[in-house]
Amino acid sequence: MTEETTTREIKTNGYVIETNDLWRVYKSGAQEVQALRGVELQIEPGHFVALVGRSGSGKTTLLNILGGLDEPTRGEVRVFGQELSHMTEAKRTRWRREQVGFIFQSFGLLPTLSAYENVELMPRIAGMRARERKERSLYCLDLVGLSKWMDHRPYEMSGGQQQRVAIARALANKPKLILADEPTGELDTSTAREILTLFQKVVSDEKVTMLMVSHDSLVDEYVDQVLRLRDGQIVKE
Ligand code: ADP
Ligand code: MG
């Protein structure tokens, strides 16, 4: 980490993400699953962080709560100094749109839209002005190396290219935080490495913090910090 990337625009006690005794219990009928059992974590600004752990250990649940897609059963989550559980649903939706970019394993692109249109849709929904929206979308496609592919639809592209479009889309609203859930899960090893290298570039160029769920031992070489979940708790490395 360089000095510059660790000391940027942060309003809190140094962390961009902080949780205290975070629990998420799923109830379905008489069944109860304790997906998160008192998660404590801190993430520093500008860090590229991997969240690892076995299937079912609670990674997706944690990511969804940190991104305001789900609410904890108990405990506190602060992201950029905002206590998420105190927000109304509407406020949280707006907060999410402005501050967080999501990337998924299966890319999640709209099949009938071109790469450019997929990227541009996000700032459109957020209400960005047309000219800025266009500039930003072109910039993001350039950042991921896909300017020449902007008029192509997802099915005309490789998995790696589709994930690049999804990365450009996640960046389009200038988020401060990127959350990625197994973004390399569908990619072969060399393409996965390309995407991980791109993530490093995105974190440093765009001055974002990134939390990435991964199964892959490959990620250790690329990230600043590894958080390990086991049975809903963070294990100290
Ligand atoms: P991971 O992403 O690490 O595979 P998840 O967060 O998806 O783990 O799941 C953690 C645990 O919570 C698992 O036991 C899973 O079956 C359970 N779980 C996840 N989502 C739900 C849900 N919507 N309803 C009930 N149980 C769930
Ligand atoms: Mg998962």
XYZ file of N, CA and C and ligand atoms in Angstrom:
739
model
N 0.850 -1.205 0.000
C 0.000 0.000 0.000
C 0.875 1.241 0.000
N 0.572 2.178 -0.830
C 1.327 3.419 -0.782
C 0.681 4.354 0.230
N 1.452 5.341 0.645
C 0.958 6.326 1.611
C -0.313 6.997 1.082
N -0.261 7.318 -0.207
C -1.358 8.077 -0.803
C -2.689 7.337 -0.734
N -2.650 6.037 -1.020
C -3.919 5.318 -1.073
C -4.481 5.001 0.306
N -3.655 5.045 1.331
C -4.195 4.724 2.655
C -4.732 5.954 3.380
N -4.485 7.120 2.865
C -4.900 8.327 3.591
C -5.848 9.172 2.764
N -6.934 8.592 2.307
C -7.829 9.398 1.503
C -9.132 9.715 2.227
N -9.777 10.760 1.787
C -11.150 11.164 2.087
C -11.984 10.257 3.012
N -11.594 10.134 4.236
C -12.389 9.294 5.114
C -12.805 10.081 6.340
N -14.065 9.857 6.722
C -14.641 10.687 7.768
C -14.601 10.026 9.146
N -14.286 8.734 9.195
C -14.449 8.031 10.465
C -13.127 7.827 11.176
N -13.154 6.970 12.180
C -11.945 6.665 12.930
C -11.002 5.782 12.133
N -10.852 6.107 10.876
C -9.868 5.408 10.063
C -10.382 4.233 9.275
N -11.507 3.668 9.650
C -12.013 2.506 8.921
C -13.159 2.888 7.998
N -13.229 2.237 6.858
C -14.387 2.460 5.991
C -15.527 1.510 6.349
N -15.151 0.337 6.841
C -16.173 -0.619 7.263
C -15.820 -1.116 8.653
N -16.824 -1.153 9.502
C -16.633 -1.633 10.860
C -17.893 -2.353 11.301
N -17.737 -3.515 11.895
C -18.919 -4.174 12.457
C -18.661 -4.531 13.914
N -19.745 -4.528 14.689
C -19.682 -4.969 16.077
C -20.723 -6.036 16.308
N -20.281 -7.189 16.767
C -21.171 -8.267 17.190
C -22.348 -8.472 16.223
N -21.987 -8.669 14.967
C -22.985 -8.751 13.901
C -23.544 -10.175 13.779
N -24.853 -10.270 13.896
C -25.543 -11.562 13.776
C -26.555 -11.514 12.649
N -26.663 -12.633 11.942
C -27.768 -12.786 10.987
C -28.308 -14.190 11.131
N -29.543 -14.254 11.577
C -30.195 -15.545 11.779
C -31.335 -15.655 10.779
N -31.287 -16.686 9.951
C -32.383 -16.926 9.010
C -33.384 -17.855 9.682
N -34.652 -17.499 9.594
C -35.695 -18.367 10.133
C -36.608 -18.802 9.005
N -36.772 -20.105 8.866
C -37.788 -20.585 7.931
C -38.557 -21.699 8.638
N -39.768 -21.380 9.020
C -40.573 -22.311 9.813
C -39.928 -22.522 11.172
N -39.755 -23.777 11.546
C -39.141 -24.083 12.842
C -37.615 -24.078 12.742
N -37.111 -24.043 11.498
C -35.676 -24.074 11.252
C -35.040 -22.709 11.528
N -33.852 -22.739 12.066
C -33.118 -21.503 12.298
C -31.664 -21.714 11.886
N -31.163 -20.832 11.040
C -29.756 -20.917 10.637
C -29.027 -19.671 11.108
N -27.998 -19.881 11.913
C -27.190 -18.743 12.357
C -26.071 -18.544 11.333
N -26.336 -17.696 10.355
C -25.379 -17.513 9.256
C -24.184 -16.667 9.698
N -24.434 -15.642 10.507
C -23.354 -14.824 11.085
C -23.519 -14.846 12.598
N -22.428 -15.086 13.301
C -22.495 -15.241 14.748
C -21.501 -14.326 15.450
N -21.807 -13.041 15.412
C -20.951 -12.097 16.125
C -19.716 -11.697 15.343
N -19.937 -11.256 14.116
C -18.802 -10.865 13.259
C -18.242 -9.515 13.692
N -16.936 -9.495 13.873
C -16.206 -8.264 14.187
C -15.181 -8.063 13.090
N -15.279 -6.950 12.380
C -14.226 -6.697 11.396
C -14.033 -5.211 11.171
N -12.841 -4.889 10.707
C -12.517 -3.509 10.338
C -11.772 -3.557 9.004
N -12.149 -2.652 8.131
C -11.460 -2.562 6.846
C -10.988 -1.134 6.625
N -9.738 -1.021 6.219
C -9.152 0.305 6.041
C -9.400 0.843 4.638
N -9.447 2.156 4.531
C -9.706 2.763 3.228
C -8.648 2.393 2.194
N -9.115 2.161 0.990
C -8.191 1.898 -0.102
C -7.612 0.507 -0.110
N -8.108 -0.338 0.769
C -7.608 -1.707 0.778
C -8.398 -2.603 -0.164
N -7.686 -3.566 -0.693
C -8.278 -4.629 -1.495
C -8.297 -5.850 -0.575
N -9.497 -6.263 -0.173
C -9.636 -7.281 0.871
C -10.358 -8.503 0.330
N -9.833 -9.667 0.639
C -10.501 -10.912 0.258
C -11.241 -11.477 1.467
N -12.446 -11.941 1.217
C -13.229 -12.625 2.241
C -13.310 -14.087 1.815
N -12.655 -14.944 2.587
C -12.591 -16.345 2.190
C -13.269 -17.228 3.233
N -13.518 -18.460 2.848
C -14.170 -19.409 3.748
C -14.959 -20.412 2.934
N -15.277 -21.524 3.588
C -16.000 -22.588 2.882
C -17.389 -22.149 2.447
N -17.942 -22.922 1.561
C -19.330 -22.724 1.169
C -20.217 -22.839 2.405
N -21.127 -21.888 2.569
C -22.032 -21.917 3.718
C -21.492 -21.226 4.958
N -20.282 -20.646 4.870
C -19.690 -20.025 6.062
C -20.249 -18.628 6.342
N -21.044 -18.095 5.419
C -21.691 -16.810 5.676
C -21.174 -15.643 4.845
N -20.351 -15.925 3.843
C -19.708 -14.859 3.068
C -20.712 -13.974 2.337
N -21.628 -14.608 1.613
C -22.610 -13.827 0.855
C -23.521 -13.042 1.795
N -23.898 -13.674 2.885
C -24.732 -12.992 3.883
C -24.041 -11.723 4.389
N -22.761 -11.852 4.710
C -22.005 -10.701 5.212
C -21.892 -9.607 4.156
N -21.577 -9.998 2.935
C -21.432 -9.026 1.852
C -22.742 -8.259 1.637
N -23.847 -8.983 1.642
C -25.150 -8.348 1.428
C -25.491 -7.355 2.533
N -25.111 -7.676 3.751
C -25.380 -6.747 4.853
C -24.496 -5.509 4.737
N -23.223 -5.712 4.397
C -22.308 -4.567 4.270
C -22.736 -3.636 3.141
N -23.377 -4.207 2.119
C -23.830 -3.396 0.986
C -25.254 -2.889 1.145
N -25.855 -3.136 2.287
C -27.208 -2.629 2.524
C -28.295 -3.378 1.764
N -27.995 -4.583 1.291
C -29.020 -5.383 0.613
C -29.831 -6.210 1.606
N -29.282 -6.383 2.796
C -29.925 -7.205 3.819
C -29.635 -6.547 5.172
N -30.452 -6.865 6.154
C -30.255 -6.284 7.480
C -29.818 -7.336 8.487
N -28.944 -6.962 9.407
C -28.543 -7.927 10.433
C -29.686 -8.178 11.419
N -29.670 -9.335 12.036
C -30.624 -9.634 13.091
C -30.256 -8.833 14.344
N -28.964 -8.637 14.519
C -28.463 -7.942 15.702
C -27.067 -7.420 15.388
N -26.664 -6.373 16.100
C -25.308 -5.861 15.944
C -25.256 -4.614 15.076
N -24.049 -4.104 14.929
C -23.860 -2.823 14.246
C -22.983 -2.957 13.006
N -23.349 -2.182 11.986
C -22.535 -2.078 10.772
C -22.353 -0.603 10.466
N -21.131 -0.163 10.396
C -20.860 1.200 9.957
C -20.052 1.171 8.670
N -20.564 1.862 7.671
C -19.851 1.960 6.409
C -19.705 3.446 6.102
N -18.484 3.902 5.922
C -18.188 5.338 5.787
C -18.828 6.120 6.930
N -18.775 5.578 8.120
C -19.275 6.297 9.284
C -20.781 6.309 9.433
N -21.488 5.709 8.491
C -22.949 5.667 8.581
C -23.381 4.344 9.195
N -24.248 4.431 10.170
C -24.786 3.214 10.770
C -25.946 2.733 9.898
N -25.718 1.642 9.181
C -26.709 1.206 8.185
C -28.039 0.784 8.791
N -27.987 0.176 9.966
C -29.234 -0.344 10.533
C -30.154 0.778 11.030
N -29.638 1.996 11.095
C -30.495 3.124 11.494
C -31.185 3.778 10.303
N -30.847 3.348 9.113
C -31.429 3.999 7.929
C -32.785 3.389 7.581
N -33.627 4.204 7.012
C -34.867 3.657 6.448
C -34.512 2.904 5.168
N -35.421 2.083 4.736
C -35.232 1.315 3.499
C -34.916 2.240 2.314
N -35.690 3.306 2.207
C -35.520 4.223 1.074
C -34.156 4.902 1.121
N -33.749 5.295 2.321
C -32.469 5.968 2.453
C -31.323 5.004 2.143
N -31.494 3.763 2.588
C -30.464 2.768 2.350
C -30.324 2.464 0.853
N -31.441 2.431 0.160
C -31.401 2.196 -1.290
C -30.629 3.311 -1.988
N -30.894 4.539 -1.585
C -30.185 5.660 -2.205
C -28.700 5.632 -1.856
N -28.441 5.362 -0.597
C -27.059 5.261 -0.135
C -26.293 4.211 -0.943
N -26.944 3.061 -1.139
C -26.327 1.959 -1.868
C -26.008 2.350 -3.307
N -26.965 3.000 -3.926
C -26.799 3.412 -5.313
C -25.636 4.385 -5.472
N -25.478 5.271 -4.489
C -24.442 6.299 -4.587
C -23.064 5.815 -4.160
N -23.017 4.873 -3.234
C -21.727 4.569 -2.615
C -21.159 3.197 -2.945
N -22.012 2.281 -3.394
C -21.564 0.895 -3.506
C -21.718 0.374 -4.931
N -20.706 -0.324 -5.403
C -20.801 -1.031 -6.676
C -20.739 -2.530 -6.419
N -21.638 -3.266 -7.042
C -21.673 -4.718 -6.839
C -21.189 -5.464 -8.085
N -20.458 -6.545 -7.851
C -20.025 -7.425 -8.939
C -20.333 -8.866 -8.523
N -20.922 -9.627 -9.438
C -21.345 -10.988 -9.091
C -20.619 -12.038 -9.927
N -20.700 -13.265 -9.450
C -20.056 -14.387 -10.127
C -20.571 -14.567 -11.554
N -21.899 -14.430 -11.705
C -22.509 -14.704 -13.011
C -22.683 -13.433 -13.846
N -21.943 -12.394 -13.505
C -21.865 -11.130 -14.249
C -23.145 -10.297 -14.149
N -24.299 -10.918 -14.374
C -25.559 -10.187 -14.191
C -25.817 -9.074 -15.192
N -25.304 -9.245 -16.413
C -25.539 -8.217 -17.432
C -26.903 -8.430 -18.091
N -27.489 -7.355 -18.571
C -28.745 -7.487 -19.303
C -28.435 -7.905 -20.735
N -28.961 -9.051 -21.173
C -28.546 -9.654 -22.444
C -28.934 -8.861 -23.686
N -29.980 -8.041 -23.587
C -30.415 -7.326 -24.783
C -29.712 -5.981 -24.945
N -28.921 -5.601 -23.957
C -28.224 -4.315 -24.035
C -26.764 -4.523 -24.418
N -26.204 -3.547 -25.109
C -24.774 -3.584 -25.444
C -23.958 -3.351 -24.170
N -22.655 -3.563 -24.289
C -21.761 -3.309 -23.152
C -21.934 -1.867 -22.664
N -21.916 -0.945 -23.611
C -22.070 0.470 -23.246
C -23.394 0.722 -22.525
N -24.465 0.163 -23.084
C -25.788 0.384 -22.481
C -25.902 -0.240 -21.089
N -25.258 -1.388 -20.901
C -25.245 -1.997 -19.572
C -24.566 -1.083 -18.552
N -23.454 -0.491 -18.960
C -22.707 0.381 -18.052
C -23.488 1.673 -17.789
N -24.044 2.216 -18.836
C -24.692 3.522 -18.765
C -26.023 3.493 -17.995
N -26.590 2.295 -17.893
C -27.869 2.152 -17.196
C -27.793 2.584 -15.726
N -26.666 2.302 -15.090
C -26.545 2.595 -13.657
C -26.602 4.098 -13.370
N -25.736 4.894 -14.016
C -25.847 6.339 -13.798
C -27.178 6.908 -14.294
N -27.773 6.265 -15.264
C -29.095 6.709 -15.735
C -30.128 6.571 -14.604
N -30.114 5.395 -13.973
C -31.039 5.159 -12.856
C -30.754 6.134 -11.707
N -29.476 6.406 -11.494
C -29.101 7.299 -10.392
C -29.369 8.768 -10.711
N -29.736 9.055 -11.960
C -30.096 10.428 -12.315
C -28.934 11.318 -12.714
N -27.829 10.723 -13.132
C -26.693 11.523 -13.597
C -27.067 12.200 -14.921
N -26.586 13.413 -15.136
C -26.901 14.139 -16.375
C -26.307 13.409 -17.575
N -26.994 13.567 -18.720
C -26.668 12.782 -19.915
C -25.195 12.881 -20.323
N -24.684 14.083 -20.319
C -23.327 14.258 -20.810
C -22.283 13.625 -19.884
N -22.476 13.833 -18.594
C -21.566 13.259 -17.610
C -21.661 11.730 -17.628
N -22.890 11.268 -17.810
C -23.164 9.839 -17.858
C -22.394 9.171 -19.005
N -22.449 9.826 -20.143
C -21.762 9.295 -21.316
C -20.249 9.283 -21.099
N -19.743 10.410 -20.618
C -18.303 10.510 -20.360
C -17.841 9.449 -19.384
N -18.609 9.319 -18.317
C -18.239 8.362 -17.272
C -18.288 6.917 -17.794
N -19.310 6.606 -18.555
C -19.455 5.245 -19.079
C -18.307 4.909 -20.030
N -17.960 5.856 -20.882
C -16.852 5.632 -21.809
C -15.534 5.482 -21.048
N -15.376 6.301 -20.028
C -14.171 6.227 -19.197
C -14.050 4.850 -18.538
N -15.163 4.372 -17.977
C -15.142 3.084 -17.269
C -14.867 1.927 -18.227
N -15.444 1.989 -19.415
C -15.179 0.940 -20.407
C -13.717 0.969 -20.843
N -13.162 2.148 -20.936
C -11.757 2.285 -21.284
C -10.871 1.722 -20.171
N -11.243 2.017 -18.943
C -10.487 1.541 -17.781
C -10.378 0.012 -17.765
N -11.433 -0.657 -18.168
C -11.405 -2.128 -18.167
C -10.937 -2.693 -19.516
N -10.528 -1.808 -20.419
C -9.946 -2.245 -21.690
C -10.955 -2.722 -22.721
N -12.167 -2.172 -22.669
C -13.207 -2.665 -23.570
C -13.805 -1.619 -24.504
N -13.086 -0.535 -24.706
C -13.638 0.513 -25.566
C -14.083 -0.032 -26.924
N -13.279 -0.919 -27.465
C -13.597 -1.445 -28.800
C -14.795 -2.383 -28.811
N -15.194 -2.826 -27.648
C -16.283 -3.806 -27.552
C -17.584 -3.183 -27.071
N -17.617 -1.879 -26.976
C -18.763 -1.249 -26.308
C -20.105 -1.486 -26.980
N -20.095 -1.739 -28.287
C -21.369 -1.966 -28.978
C -21.779 -3.436 -29.041
N -20.971 -4.281 -28.451
C -21.297 -5.712 -28.471
C -22.210 -6.084 -27.310
N -23.009 -7.113 -27.558
C -23.876 -7.618 -26.484
C -23.145 -8.709 -25.716
N -23.600 -8.967 -24.489
C -22.890 -9.931 -23.629
C -22.621 -11.277 -24.306
N -23.590 -11.809 -25.042
C -23.390 -13.146 -25.617
C -22.327 -13.179 -26.704
N -21.909 -12.024 -27.169
C -20.829 -11.973 -28.167
C -19.452 -11.895 -27.506
N -19.440 -11.942 -26.195
C -18.178 -11.746 -25.467
C -17.804 -12.978 -24.657
N -16.500 -13.067 -24.350
C -16.023 -14.151 -23.480
C -16.434 -13.856 -22.038
N -16.299 -14.868 -21.172
C -16.603 -14.681 -19.753
C -15.786 -13.558 -19.138
N -14.501 -13.525 -19.476
C -13.627 -12.485 -18.932
C -14.062 -11.095 -19.385
N -14.474 -11.007 -20.650
C -14.940 -9.711 -21.164
C -16.248 -9.297 -20.482
N -17.126 -10.262 -20.299
C -18.394 -9.943 -19.626
C -18.143 -9.461 -18.200
N -17.191 -10.095 -17.540
C -16.907 -9.637 -16.176
C -16.294 -8.243 -16.198
N -15.529 -7.921 -17.230
C -14.992 -6.562 -17.355
C -16.117 -5.526 -17.528
N -17.105 -5.906 -18.316
C -18.264 -5.007 -18.466
C -18.934 -4.807 -17.105
N -19.078 -5.914 -16.369
C -19.710 -5.819 -15.054
C -18.883 -4.947 -14.098
N -17.573 -4.979 -14.248
C -16.710 -4.132 -13.417
C -16.906 -2.668 -13.802
N -16.933 -2.408 -15.105
C -17.173 -1.031 -15.574
C -18.527 -0.538 -15.056
N -19.510 -1.401 -15.098
C -20.846 -1.034 -14.618
C -20.817 -0.714 -13.120
N -20.090 -1.538 -12.359
C -20.017 -1.305 -10.915
C -19.346 0.029 -10.592
N -18.476 0.498 -11.505
C -17.738 1.748 -11.259
C -18.466 2.986 -11.770
N -19.512 2.772 -12.550
C -20.103 3.885 -13.299
C -20.617 5.015 -12.412
N -21.124 4.690 -11.247
C -21.645 5.732 -10.351
C -20.601 6.278 -9.387
N -19.333 6.023 -9.670
C -18.236 6.475 -8.809
C -18.419 6.046 -7.359
N -18.589 4.762 -7.129
C -18.782 4.301 -5.753
C -17.492 4.411 -4.954
N -17.621 4.420 -3.629
C -16.429 4.414 -2.780
C -16.077 2.996 -2.341
N -17.067 2.119 -2.491
C -16.883 0.740 -2.058
C -17.351 -0.208 -3.152
N -16.531 -1.206 -3.447
C -16.936 -2.247 -4.398
C -17.046 -3.563 -3.640
N -18.169 -4.222 -3.804
C -18.378 -5.529 -3.197
C -18.521 -6.553 -4.314
N -17.710 -7.589 -4.268
C -17.726 -8.579 -5.345
C -17.894 -9.969 -4.742
N -18.882 -10.709 -5.233
C -19.157 -12.044 -4.689
C -18.676 -13.121 -5.668
N -17.554 -13.721 -5.358
C -16.922 -14.744 -6.197
C -16.830 -14.319 -7.667
N -16.230 -13.165 -7.919
C -16.229 -12.617 -9.281
C -15.411 -13.423 -10.276
N -14.540 -14.289 -9.773
C -13.733 -15.094 -10.697
C -14.195 -16.547 -10.722
N -15.309 -16.814 -10.070
C -15.786 -18.186 -9.912
C -16.095 -18.916 -11.208
N -16.448 -18.174 -12.236
C -16.808 -18.816 -13.506
C -15.685 -18.729 -14.532
N -14.523 -18.259 -14.092
C -13.455 -17.998 -15.064
C -12.306 -18.981 -14.903
N -11.626 -19.273 -16.005
C -10.442 -20.125 -15.916
C -9.321 -19.344 -15.226
N -8.273 -20.077 -14.834
C -7.241 -19.474 -13.991
C -6.569 -18.253 -14.613
N -6.236 -18.322 -15.892
C -5.509 -17.176 -16.455
C -6.431 -15.969 -16.599
N -7.698 -16.207 -16.927
C -8.644 -15.085 -16.983
C -8.893 -14.533 -15.582
N -8.971 -15.423 -14.604
C -9.142 -14.977 -13.220
C -7.986 -14.071 -12.805
N -6.786 -14.437 -13.190
C -5.617 -13.607 -12.861
C -5.704 -12.228 -13.519
N -6.174 -12.210 -14.761
C -6.349 -10.922 -15.448
C -7.334 -10.035 -14.697
N -8.430 -10.650 -14.247
C -9.456 -9.879 -13.539
C -8.921 -9.393 -12.185
N -8.161 -10.245 -11.487
C -7.593 -9.833 -10.202
C -6.603 -8.687 -10.379
N -5.837 -8.738 -11.456
C -4.904 -7.650 -11.755
C -5.673 -6.358 -12.057
N -6.772 -6.525 -12.785
C -7.616 -5.366 -13.076
C -8.197 -4.780 -11.779
N -8.607 -5.628 -10.866
C -9.127 -5.146 -9.579
C -8.081 -4.321 -8.834
N -6.841 -4.787 -8.855
C -5.770 -4.024 -8.197
C -5.655 -2.629 -8.803
N -5.751 -2.583 -10.122
C -5.655 -1.306 -10.830
C -6.849 -0.408 -10.471
N -8.030 -1.014 -10.442
C -9.248 -0.258 -10.118
C -9.149 0.338 -8.710
N -8.678 -0.482 -7.760
C -8.568 -0.014 -6.379
C -7.607 1.170 -6.297
N -6.504 1.108 -7.029
C -5.567 2.222 -6.925
C -5.965 3.409 -7.805
N -6.460 3.175 -9.013
C -6.829 4.299 -9.893
C -8.079 5.025 -9.424
N -9.065 4.258 -8.993
C -10.358 4.855 -8.665
C -10.487 5.186 -7.178
N -9.467 4.888 -6.409
C -9.456 5.185 -4.978
C -10.669 4.607 -4.267
N -10.932 3.355 -4.557
C -12.034 2.682 -3.880
C -11.485 1.634 -2.910
N -12.368 1.204 -2.035
C -12.076 0.067 -1.172
C -12.827 -1.110 -1.766
N -12.201 -2.266 -1.755
C -12.865 -3.402 -2.379
C -12.833 -4.627 -1.487
N -14.025 -5.218 -1.322
C -14.134 -6.469 -0.581
C -14.630 -7.536 -1.544
N -13.841 -8.593 -1.657
C -14.128 -9.621 -2.649
C -14.226 -10.993 -1.995
N -15.377 -11.625 -2.154
C -15.527 -13.001 -1.691
C -14.831 -13.917 -2.678
N -14.063 -14.858 -2.152
C -13.400 -15.790 -3.054
C -13.181 -17.153 -2.427
N -13.165 -18.152 -3.263
C -12.856 -19.516 -2.877
C -11.384 -19.812 -3.126
N -10.813 -18.973 -3.960
C -9.579 -19.281 -4.635
C -8.347 -18.896 -3.825
N -7.407 -19.817 -3.659
C -6.184 -19.497 -2.911
C -5.316 -18.510 -3.696
N -5.589 -18.443 -4.990
C -4.937 -17.488 -5.883
C -4.970 -16.045 -5.366
N -6.024 -15.685 -4.689
C -6.245 -14.274 -4.354
C -5.224 -13.723 -3.360
N -4.634 -14.599 -2.556
C -3.664 -14.149 -1.555
C -2.593 -13.239 -2.135
N -2.163 -13.556 -3.350
C -1.096 -12.779 -3.982
C -1.527 -11.370 -4.366
N -2.817 -11.146 -4.454
C -3.305 -9.897 -5.026
C -3.820 -8.890 -4.005
N -4.221 -9.378 -2.825
C -4.951 -8.498 -1.908
C -4.068 -7.965 -0.780
N -4.578 -6.925 -0.097
C -3.873 -6.330 1.029
C -4.186 -7.046 2.340
N -5.340 -7.694 2.372
C -5.792 -8.291 3.633
C -6.717 -9.466 3.310
N -6.614 -10.517 4.109
C -7.519 -11.658 3.948
C -8.336 -11.818 5.221
N -9.652 -11.823 5.066
C -10.548 -12.104 6.196
C -11.110 -13.503 5.988
N -11.040 -14.316 7.026
C -11.522 -15.690 6.895
C -12.748 -15.909 7.767
N -13.814 -16.394 7.140
C -15.033 -16.715 7.884
C -15.088 -18.215 8.110
N -15.444 -18.603 9.324
C -15.705 -20.016 9.595
C -16.954 -20.095 10.457
N -17.946 -20.800 9.965
C -19.213 -20.958 10.692
C -19.743 -19.623 11.222
N -19.693 -18.613 10.377
C -20.300 -17.342 10.744
C -19.480 -16.456 11.651
N -18.194 -16.808 11.830
C -17.324 -15.950 12.643
C -16.006 -15.686 11.924
N -15.440 -14.515 12.174
C -14.125 -14.210 11.593
C -13.052 -14.941 12.406
N -12.213 -15.667 11.685
C -11.126 -16.386 12.344
C -9.875 -15.543 12.241
N -9.175 -15.387 13.334
C -7.908 -14.657 13.257
C -6.878 -15.511 12.538
N -6.215 -14.894 11.562
C -5.232 -15.648 10.759
C -4.004 -15.977 11.607
P -21.503 -18.577 1.653
O -21.717 -17.393 0.770
O -20.251 -18.511 2.474
O -21.578 -19.859 0.899
P -24.115 -17.920 2.738
O -24.010 -16.574 3.359
O -24.761 -18.002 1.413
O -22.667 -18.618 2.743
O -24.917 -18.869 3.724
C -24.612 -19.015 5.102
C -25.625 -19.947 5.733
O -26.908 -19.330 5.725
C -25.804 -21.268 5.016
O -26.050 -22.252 5.973
C -27.005 -21.029 4.144
O -27.675 -22.236 3.880
C -27.842 -20.107 5.001
N -28.683 -19.185 4.207
C -28.243 -18.279 3.297
N -29.262 -17.565 2.782
C -30.391 -18.039 3.384
C -31.791 -17.728 3.295
N -32.213 -16.738 2.480
N -32.640 -18.418 4.062
C -32.209 -19.398 4.883
N -30.922 -19.744 5.028
C -30.020 -19.091 4.291
Mg -21.900 -17.235 -1.279
